[in-house]
Coordinates of C-alpha atoms and ligand atoms in Angstrom, one line a residue:
Chain U
M529 CA 16.7 8.4 48.7
Y530 CA 13.3 9.6 49.9
H531 CA 12.4 13.3 49.5
I532 CA 9.1 14.9 50.6
I533 CA 8.5 17.6 48.1
S534 CA 4.9 17.8 46.9
I535 CA 1.6 16.2 47.7
R536 CA 1.3 15.3 44.0
D537 CA 4.1 12.8 44.5
F538 CA 2.0 10.7 46.9
E539 CA -0.4 8.0 46.2
R540 CA -3.1 7.3 48.7
S541 CA -1.3 4.3 50.2
D542 CA 1.8 6.5 50.8
L543 CA -0.4 9.0 52.7
D544 CA -2.1 6.3 54.7
Y545 CA 1.2 4.8 55.6
L546 CA 2.6 8.2 56.8
L547 CA -0.6 8.9 58.8
D548 CA -0.4 5.5 60.4
R549 CA 3.2 6.2 61.4
A550 CA 2.3 9.6 62.8
R551 CA -0.4 7.8 64.9
E552 CA 2.3 5.5 66.3
F553 CA 4.5 8.4 67.2
D554 CA 1.5 10.3 68.7
T555 CA 0.6 7.4 71.0
G556 CA 4.1 6.8 72.1
G557 CA 4.8 3.7 70.0
Y558 CA 8.4 4.6 69.4
R559 CA 11.8 4.4 70.9
P560 CA 12.8 7.8 72.4
R561 CA 16.2 7.9 70.8
M562 CA 15.3 6.7 67.3
L563 CA 17.2 9.4 65.6
E564 CA 19.9 9.7 68.3
D565 CA 22.8 10.0 65.9
K566 CA 21.0 12.2 63.3
L567 CA 21.3 15.8 62.5
A568 CA 18.7 17.8 60.6
A569 CA 19.4 21.2 59.0
L570 CA 16.4 23.5 59.2
L571 CA 17.0 26.0 56.4
F572 CA 14.4 28.8 56.5
F573 CA 14.6 31.6 54.0
E574 CA 11.2 32.9 55.1
P575 CA 10.0 33.6 58.6
S576 CA 8.0 30.7 60.0
T577 CA 8.1 30.2 63.8
R578 CA 5.5 27.5 63.9
T579 CA 6.7 25.2 61.2
R580 CA 10.4 25.6 62.2
M581 CA 9.7 25.0 65.9
S582 CA 7.6 21.9 65.2
F583 CA 10.3 20.4 63.1
A584 CA 12.8 21.2 65.8
T585 CA 10.5 19.7 68.4
A586 CA 9.9 16.6 66.4
M587 CA 13.7 16.1 66.0
A588 CA 14.3 16.7 69.7
R589 CA 11.5 14.2 70.7
L590 CA 13.2 11.5 68.6
G591 CA 16.5 12.2 70.3
G592 CA 18.0 13.8 67.2
R593 CA 19.7 17.2 66.9
W594 CA 19.2 20.0 64.6
I595 CA 20.9 23.1 63.3
S596 CA 18.7 25.9 62.3
V597 CA 19.1 28.9 60.1
D598 CA 16.4 31.5 60.1
S599 CA 15.5 34.0 57.4
V600 CA 17.9 36.7 58.5
E601 CA 20.9 34.5 59.0
A602 CA 20.0 32.6 55.8
S603 CA 20.2 35.7 53.7
S604 CA 23.7 36.6 55.0
I605 CA 25.1 33.1 54.9
V606 CA 24.2 32.6 51.4
K607 CA 24.9 36.1 50.2
G608 CA 25.0 35.8 46.4
E609 CA 25.2 32.0 46.6
T610 CA 22.7 29.9 44.7
L611 CA 20.3 27.7 46.6
A612 CA 21.8 24.8 44.7
D613 CA 25.3 25.5 46.2
T614 CA 23.9 26.1 49.7
I615 CA 22.2 22.7 49.5
R616 CA 25.3 21.0 48.3
V617 CA 27.2 22.4 51.2
L618 CA 24.5 21.6 53.8
S619 CA 24.3 18.0 52.4
G620 CA 27.8 17.6 53.8
Y621 CA 26.8 18.7 57.3
A622 CA 23.4 17.2 58.0
D623 CA 21.5 13.9 57.5
A624 CA 18.4 15.7 56.2
I625 CA 17.4 19.2 55.0
V626 CA 14.1 20.9 55.9
L627 CA 13.6 23.8 53.5
R628 CA 11.3 26.8 53.5
H629 CA 11.9 29.1 50.5
P630 CA 10.0 31.9 48.9
K631 CA 10.2 30.5 45.3
E632 CA 7.9 27.8 44.0
G633 CA 9.7 24.7 43.0
A634 CA 12.7 25.5 45.3
A635 CA 12.3 22.2 47.2
R636 CA 12.2 20.2 44.0
L637 CA 15.4 22.0 42.9
A638 CA 17.0 21.3 46.3
S639 CA 16.2 17.6 46.0
E640 CA 18.1 17.5 42.7
F641 CA 21.3 18.9 44.3
A642 CA 21.1 17.3 47.7
T643 CA 22.9 14.1 48.6
V644 CA 20.6 13.8 51.7
P645 CA 16.8 13.8 51.9
V646 CA 15.0 17.1 51.5
I647 CA 11.7 17.9 53.2
N648 CA 9.7 20.8 51.7
A649 CA 8.5 23.0 54.5
G650 CA 6.8 25.4 52.1
D651 CA 7.9 26.9 48.8
G652 CA 6.3 30.2 48.0
A653 CA 2.7 29.9 46.9
G654 CA 3.5 26.2 46.1
Q655 CA 3.5 23.1 48.2
H656 CA 3.7 22.5 52.0
P657 CA 3.2 18.7 52.3
S658 CA 3.8 18.4 56.0
Q659 CA 0.9 20.9 56.6
T660 CA -1.3 18.8 54.4
L661 CA -0.4 15.6 56.2
L662 CA -1.2 17.2 59.6
D663 CA -4.5 18.4 58.2
L664 CA -5.4 14.9 57.0
Y665 CA -4.2 13.5 60.3
T666 CA -6.5 15.8 62.3
I667 CA -9.5 14.8 60.2
R668 CA -8.7 11.2 60.5
Q669 CA -8.5 11.4 64.3
S670 CA -12.2 11.9 64.3
M671 CA -13.6 10.3 61.2
P672 CA -12.6 8.2 58.2
I673 CA -11.7 10.6 55.4
D674 CA -13.5 8.6 52.7
G675 CA -16.5 10.2 51.2
I676 CA -16.8 13.1 53.6
S677 CA -17.9 16.7 52.7
V678 CA -15.2 19.3 53.1
G679 CA -15.7 23.0 52.9
L680 CA -12.7 25.1 51.9
L681 CA -13.2 28.7 52.9
G682 CA -11.2 31.9 52.5
D683 CA -8.4 32.8 50.1
L684 CA -8.4 29.8 47.8
R685 CA -6.5 31.6 45.1
Y686 CA -3.2 32.2 47.0
G687 CA -3.7 29.8 49.9
R688 CA -1.3 27.0 49.2
T689 CA -2.5 24.9 52.1
A690 CA -6.0 24.8 50.6
H691 CA -4.6 23.6 47.2
S692 CA -2.5 20.8 48.5
L693 CA -5.2 19.7 51.0
A694 CA -7.8 19.6 48.1
L695 CA -5.4 17.5 46.0
A696 CA -4.8 15.1 48.8
L697 CA -8.5 14.8 49.7
S698 CA -9.2 14.0 46.0
L699 CA -7.6 10.6 46.7
Y700 CA -10.3 9.9 49.3
G701 CA -13.4 10.4 47.3
V702 CA -14.5 13.5 49.2
T703 CA -16.9 16.2 48.0
L704 CA -15.3 19.6 48.1
H705 CA -17.3 22.8 48.6
T706 CA -15.4 26.0 47.9
I707 CA -16.4 29.3 49.4
A708 CA -14.2 32.2 48.4
P709 CA -14.5 36.0 48.0
G710 CA -14.6 37.3 44.4
G711 CA -11.1 37.4 43.0
L712 CA -9.8 34.8 45.5
E713 CA -11.5 31.8 44.0
M714 CA -9.7 28.5 43.6
P715 CA -7.5 28.8 40.4
A716 CA -9.2 27.2 37.4
N717 CA -6.3 24.7 36.8
I718 CA -6.6 23.3 40.3
T719 CA -10.4 22.9 40.0
L720 CA -9.9 21.2 36.7
E721 CA -7.2 18.9 38.1
L722 CA -9.5 18.0 41.0
R723 CA -12.3 17.2 38.6
E724 CA -10.0 15.1 36.5
R725 CA -9.2 13.2 39.6
G726 CA -12.9 12.4 39.9
T727 CA -13.6 14.8 42.7
E728 CA -16.9 16.7 42.9
V729 CA -16.2 20.4 43.4
I730 CA -19.1 22.7 44.2
E731 CA -18.7 26.4 44.4
H732 CA -20.8 28.5 46.9
A733 CA -21.4 32.2 47.3
D734 CA -21.5 32.0 51.1
V735 CA -20.8 29.6 53.8
E736 CA -24.2 29.7 55.3
E737 CA -25.8 27.8 52.4
V738 CA -23.5 24.8 52.8
I739 CA -22.3 24.7 56.4
R740 CA -24.9 22.3 57.6
D741 CA -23.8 19.7 55.1
L742 CA -20.2 19.8 56.0
D743 CA -18.1 17.3 58.0
V744 CA -15.1 19.5 57.9
L745 CA -14.8 23.3 57.4
Y746 CA -11.2 24.3 56.5
V747 CA -10.8 28.0 57.0
T748 CA -7.8 29.9 55.5
R749 CA -6.4 33.3 56.1
I750 CA -7.7 36.2 54.1
Q751 CA -4.7 38.6 53.8
R752 CA -5.2 42.3 53.8
E753 CA -2.5 42.7 51.1
R754 CA -4.9 41.1 48.6
F755 CA -7.2 44.0 48.7
P756 CA -6.9 47.5 47.3
D757 CA -7.9 49.3 50.5
S758 CA -8.7 48.4 54.1
A759 CA -12.5 49.1 53.6
S760 CA -12.9 46.4 51.0
Y761 CA -10.8 44.1 53.1
Y762 CA -12.9 44.6 56.2
N763 CA -16.0 44.2 54.1
V764 CA -15.0 40.9 52.8
A765 CA -13.4 39.7 56.0
S766 CA -16.5 40.3 58.0
S767 CA -18.7 38.5 55.6
Y768 CA -16.5 35.4 55.7
R769 CA -16.0 35.4 59.5
I770 CA -17.0 32.3 61.4
T771 CA -19.1 33.1 64.4
P772 CA -21.0 30.9 66.9
D773 CA -24.3 32.0 65.4
L774 CA -23.3 30.6 62.1
L775 CA -22.8 27.2 63.7
T776 CA -26.5 26.6 64.6
G777 CA -27.7 23.4 63.0
V778 CA -24.3 22.1 61.8
K779 CA -23.5 18.4 62.2
E780 CA -22.5 17.5 65.7
H781 CA -19.1 16.2 64.6
M782 CA -18.4 19.0 62.2
M783 CA -14.8 20.2 62.8
I784 CA -13.3 23.6 62.0
L785 CA -9.7 23.6 61.0
H786 CA -7.3 26.5 60.2
P787 CA -3.6 26.3 59.4
L788 CA -3.0 29.3 61.8
P789 CA -2.0 32.0 62.4
R790 CA -5.5 33.3 62.0
A791 CA -6.3 37.0 61.4
G792 CA -10.0 37.6 62.0
E793 CA -11.5 34.7 60.2
I794 CA -12.7 32.9 63.2
D795 CA -14.4 34.6 66.1
P796 CA -12.5 33.6 69.4
A797 CA -15.9 32.7 70.8
V798 CA -15.9 29.7 68.4
D799 CA -12.8 28.4 70.3
R800 CA -15.1 27.2 73.1
T801 CA -17.3 25.1 70.9
P802 CA -16.5 21.4 70.3
H803 CA -16.2 22.2 66.6
A804 CA -13.0 24.2 67.1
R805 CA -10.1 21.8 66.3
Y806 CA -7.4 24.2 65.1
F807 CA -5.2 24.1 68.2
E808 CA -5.3 20.3 68.2
Q809 CA -4.4 20.5 64.5
A810 CA -1.4 22.7 65.3
R811 CA -0.3 20.2 68.0
N812 CA -0.5 17.4 65.4
G813 CA 2.3 19.0 63.5
V814 CA 4.7 17.3 65.9
P815 CA 3.8 13.6 65.5
V816 CA 3.4 14.1 61.7
R817 CA 6.8 15.7 61.4
M818 CA 8.3 13.0 63.6
A819 CA 7.0 10.5 61.2
L820 CA 8.4 12.4 58.2
L821 CA 11.8 13.0 59.7
H822 CA 12.0 9.4 60.8
E823 CA 10.9 8.1 57.5
V824 CA 13.5 10.0 55.5
M825 CA 16.4 9.3 57.9
K826 CA 15.8 5.8 59.2
Chain R
M1134 CA 18.2 13.4 -11.2
S1135 CA 14.7 12.3 -10.5
R1136 CA 13.5 15.9 -10.7
K1137 CA 13.2 17.2 -14.2
D1138 CA 13.5 20.8 -13.1
P1139 CA 14.8 21.3 -9.6
S1140 CA 13.2 24.7 -9.3
G1141 CA 9.8 23.5 -10.7
G1142 CA 7.1 24.6 -8.3
L1143 CA 9.5 26.1 -5.9
L1144 CA 8.8 29.6 -4.6
V1145 CA 12.4 30.1 -3.7
S1146 CA 15.6 28.9 -5.2
P1147 CA 16.5 25.3 -4.5
I1148 CA 19.1 24.4 -1.9
R1149 CA 21.8 21.9 -2.4
N1150 CA 22.1 20.7 1.2
G1151 CA 20.0 21.5 4.2
T1152 CA 16.6 21.2 5.7
V1153 CA 13.1 22.1 4.4
I1154 CA 10.4 22.4 7.0
D1155 CA 7.2 22.1 5.2
H1156 CA 3.6 22.2 6.2
I1157 CA 4.1 24.6 9.0
T1158 CA 0.8 26.0 10.4
A1159 CA 0.3 29.3 8.5
G1160 CA 1.8 32.2 10.3
E1161 CA 4.1 30.2 12.6
A1162 CA 7.3 30.2 10.5
L1163 CA 9.0 32.9 12.5
N1164 CA 8.2 31.1 15.7
V1165 CA 9.7 28.0 14.3
L1166 CA 12.8 29.9 13.7
R1167 CA 12.8 31.2 17.2
I1168 CA 12.5 27.7 18.5
L1169 CA 15.4 26.7 16.5
G1170 CA 17.4 29.5 17.9
I1171 CA 17.8 31.1 14.5
T1172 CA 17.7 34.9 14.8
G1173 CA 18.5 37.8 12.5
S1174 CA 22.2 37.5 13.4
T1175 CA 22.7 33.8 12.6
R1176 CA 24.8 32.8 9.6
E1177 CA 22.5 30.3 8.1
C1178 CA 21.2 31.0 4.6
L1179 CA 17.4 31.0 5.1
S1180 CA 14.4 31.4 3.0
I1181 CA 10.9 31.7 4.4
A1182 CA 7.6 31.6 2.7
T1183 CA 4.5 32.4 4.6
N1184 CA 0.8 31.8 3.8
V1185 CA 1.4 29.8 0.6
E1186 CA -1.4 27.7 -0.8
S1187 CA -1.4 24.1 0.4
K1188 CA -3.7 21.3 -0.6
R1189 CA -3.6 19.8 2.9
L1190 CA -3.7 22.8 5.1
G1191 CA -5.3 25.5 3.0
K1192 CA -2.4 27.8 3.8
K1193 CA 1.0 26.9 5.2
D1194 CA 4.4 28.3 5.9
I1195 CA 7.7 26.9 4.7
V1196 CA 11.2 27.4 6.0
K1197 CA 14.4 26.3 4.2
I1198 CA 17.7 26.3 5.9
E1199 CA 20.9 25.8 3.9
N1200 CA 23.7 23.7 5.2
R1201 CA 22.1 22.6 8.4
E1202 CA 20.4 19.2 9.0
L1203 CA 18.1 19.5 12.0
C1204 CA 18.5 16.9 14.7
K1205 CA 15.6 15.0 16.3
E1206 CA 15.5 17.1 19.4
E1207 CA 15.2 20.4 17.5
V1208 CA 12.6 18.9 15.3
D1209 CA 10.4 17.8 18.1
R1210 CA 10.3 21.2 19.6
I1211 CA 8.6 22.5 16.4
A1212 CA 5.7 20.1 17.1
L1213 CA 4.6 22.4 19.9
I1214 CA 3.4 25.1 17.4
A1215 CA 3.3 23.2 14.1
P1216 CA 2.2 19.7 14.8
Q1217 CA 1.7 18.9 11.0
A1218 CA 5.2 20.1 10.0
K1219 CA 7.2 17.8 7.8
I1220 CA 11.0 17.9 8.0
N1221 CA 12.8 17.2 4.7
I1222 CA 16.5 16.6 4.7
I1223 CA 18.0 17.7 1.4
R1224 CA 21.3 16.4 0.1
D1225 CA 22.5 17.3 -3.3
Y1226 CA 19.1 18.9 -4.2
Q1227 CA 17.2 15.7 -3.3
V1228 CA 14.9 14.9 -0.5
V1229 CA 16.8 12.1 1.2
E1230 CA 14.8 11.9 4.4
K1231 CA 11.3 13.0 5.4
K1232 CA 10.0 12.9 9.0
G1233 CA 7.1 14.1 10.9
V1234 CA 7.4 15.9 14.2
K1235 CA 6.4 14.4 17.5
I1236 CA 5.8 16.4 20.7
P1237 CA 8.3 15.2 23.3
K1238 CA 7.0 14.1 26.7
V1239 CA 9.2 16.5 28.6
L1240 CA 10.6 19.8 27.4
K1241 CA 13.8 21.0 29.0
G1242 CA 15.0 24.5 28.4
V1243 CA 12.5 25.1 25.6
V1244 CA 9.8 27.1 27.3
R1245 CA 10.1 29.8 30.0
C1246 CA 7.8 29.4 33.0
P1247 CA 5.3 32.2 33.0
N1248 CA 5.2 32.2 36.8
P1249 CA 7.5 34.9 38.1
G1250 CA 7.7 33.1 41.4
C1251 CA 9.0 29.9 39.8
I1252 CA 12.5 28.8 40.9
T1253 CA 13.4 28.3 37.2
N1254 CA 13.1 32.1 36.7
T1255 CA 16.0 32.8 39.0
S1256 CA 19.8 32.5 38.7
E1257 CA 19.7 28.9 39.9
P1258 CA 21.5 26.4 37.7
V1259 CA 18.3 24.8 36.5
E1260 CA 16.6 24.5 33.2
S1261 CA 12.8 25.0 32.9
T1262 CA 11.2 21.6 32.7
F1263 CA 7.6 21.1 31.4
E1264 CA 5.8 17.8 31.0
V1265 CA 3.5 17.8 27.9
L1266 CA 0.0 17.0 28.8
E1267 CA -3.1 17.1 26.7
K1268 CA -4.4 20.2 28.5
G1269 CA -1.2 22.1 28.2
L1270 CA 2.4 22.3 29.5
H1271 CA 2.9 21.6 33.1
C1272 CA 5.9 23.1 35.0
L1273 CA 7.5 20.3 37.0
Y1274 CA 8.9 22.9 39.5
C1275 CA 6.0 25.1 40.3
D1276 CA 3.0 23.3 38.7
W1277 CA 2.0 26.2 36.5
L1278 CA 0.0 25.1 33.5
I1279 CA 0.5 26.9 30.1
K1280 CA -2.7 26.3 28.1
D1281 CA -2.2 28.6 25.1
D1282 CA 0.1 31.0 23.4
I1283 CA 2.9 28.6 23.9
A1284 CA 5.0 30.4 21.3
N1285 CA 5.1 33.5 23.6
Y1286 CA 7.0 31.5 26.2
I1287 CA 9.6 29.8 24.0
I1288 CA 13.1 30.6 25.2
Ligands
LIG1312 N1 16.4 21.0 -3.4 C1 15.4 21.6 -2.8 N2 15.6 22.9 -2.4 C2 14.5 23.5 -1.7 N3 13.4 23.0 -1.5 C3 13.2 21.7 -1.9 C4 14.2 21.0 -2.6 N4 13.7 19.7 -2.8 C5 12.4 19.7 -2.3 N5 12.1 20.9 -1.7 C6 10.8 21.2 -1.0 O1 10.7 20.3 0.1 C7 9.3 19.9 0.3 C8 9.2 18.4 0.2 O2 9.6 18.0 -1.1 P1 8.9 16.8 -1.8 O3 9.5 16.6 -3.2 O4 9.0 15.6 -0.9 O5 7.4 17.3 -2.0 P2 6.0 16.6 -1.7 O6 5.9 15.3 -2.5 O7 4.9 17.6 -1.9 O8 6.1 16.2 -0.2 P3 4.9 16.4 1.0 O9 4.0 15.2 0.8 O10 5.7 16.4 2.3 O11 4.3 17.7 0.7 C9 8.6 20.7 -0.8 O12 8.0 21.9 -0.2 C10 9.6 21.0 -1.8 O13 9.2 22.2 -2.5
LIG1313 MG1 3.8 19.0 -0.9
LIG1314 ZN1 7.3 27.0 36.9

């Protein structure tokens, strides 16, 4: 059985294969009712409109059906029940389980109790592999991933999307530039792991010193909760904000990505520049999730 | 039998049957007992010597447990904090078996994950699981890495 739990479980050839499949779904190279007789359970213990809706959309586009439990319902349905039991029960209803859970490792645990495939749709500060795949997909739409320079900007300490993207990119020989406010730097183990995988990781104090060298700038959300007071938050947030001015002299093809929703990290005026690719990135969630759902249930 | 004086050179009285864990890193004897699940309330007859002179280690700790022969799984857990330890199985006052310790590749239910957000720190029916890497212990659920003070996390 094929589970999709962590980007660490994938080799480069697995990622390339899934990206190729997503491309086929994106360009209409599929039968409309490929998952006609299939049912996916979307089990969300944490609010996430976007991820949940894009899995539902992906299922519907493949002619499949889905049952969905959101965070409020989830907490009442499973009152006092372990995740392990919930998963065993849902395995009897659905052909695949898509799980979002606040605890790290929840998806791994679910895969051990499930008798149907499990797709991790985010586990706490841990992994969110479908997000990473759609990030890679968006990059690959415009350029080959090999050897490019990628800037990771924002909260690199708690931002799980940045961690798993960095790990995935390390399979493509990229150079990583990290730009994070004090206290929100990439955790030392992740940097170590990236370097062990042969990736060059360069830390920068501000984005301006590196932005002209980048092919991709991946911006993540800086959350107000991470700061002692709103003054220090605004201070940091404003100095990490991407504005049109900052983009003078960048490479023509340089793309700005963001997992969304954004807070104030990107000035809306940037949306009108050709560098802004975050809405396209969000849209790519559908073909990527079609590929994943089809892969685990075919 | 082969020993002229069974108490010769022994800091504590000899045991008839049981296990002697020798060459424990000095100061780690109590942690070794914790790993073995031996607490103040267990029944085993125990003797512990800490910081005794040793030719090989400078100083070492020794633990002797009467009437209990340690199995391989228990022994290997000790390797985490005392990689030089030697396990001597004693029967009828004689050392009948001597083995080193080997760090297992995967530790199940031995070490608690320090990450409060880890699924293994909930009421789920799951044992903590760490893979043993050169740089530390890696939680297979949440990817946390324990680099030092492993003894603090032993369950
Ligand atoms: N009957 C016994 N009761 C208690 N302790 C014992 C008994 N027999 C041996 N020991 C202890 O067990 C350990 C191993 O005994 P052994 O006779 O093999 O010593 P050794 O030759 O010094 O071994 P090593 O090379 O492992 O240090 C020593 O610490 C010894 O004091
Ligand atoms: Mg000796
Ligand atoms: Zn853990």
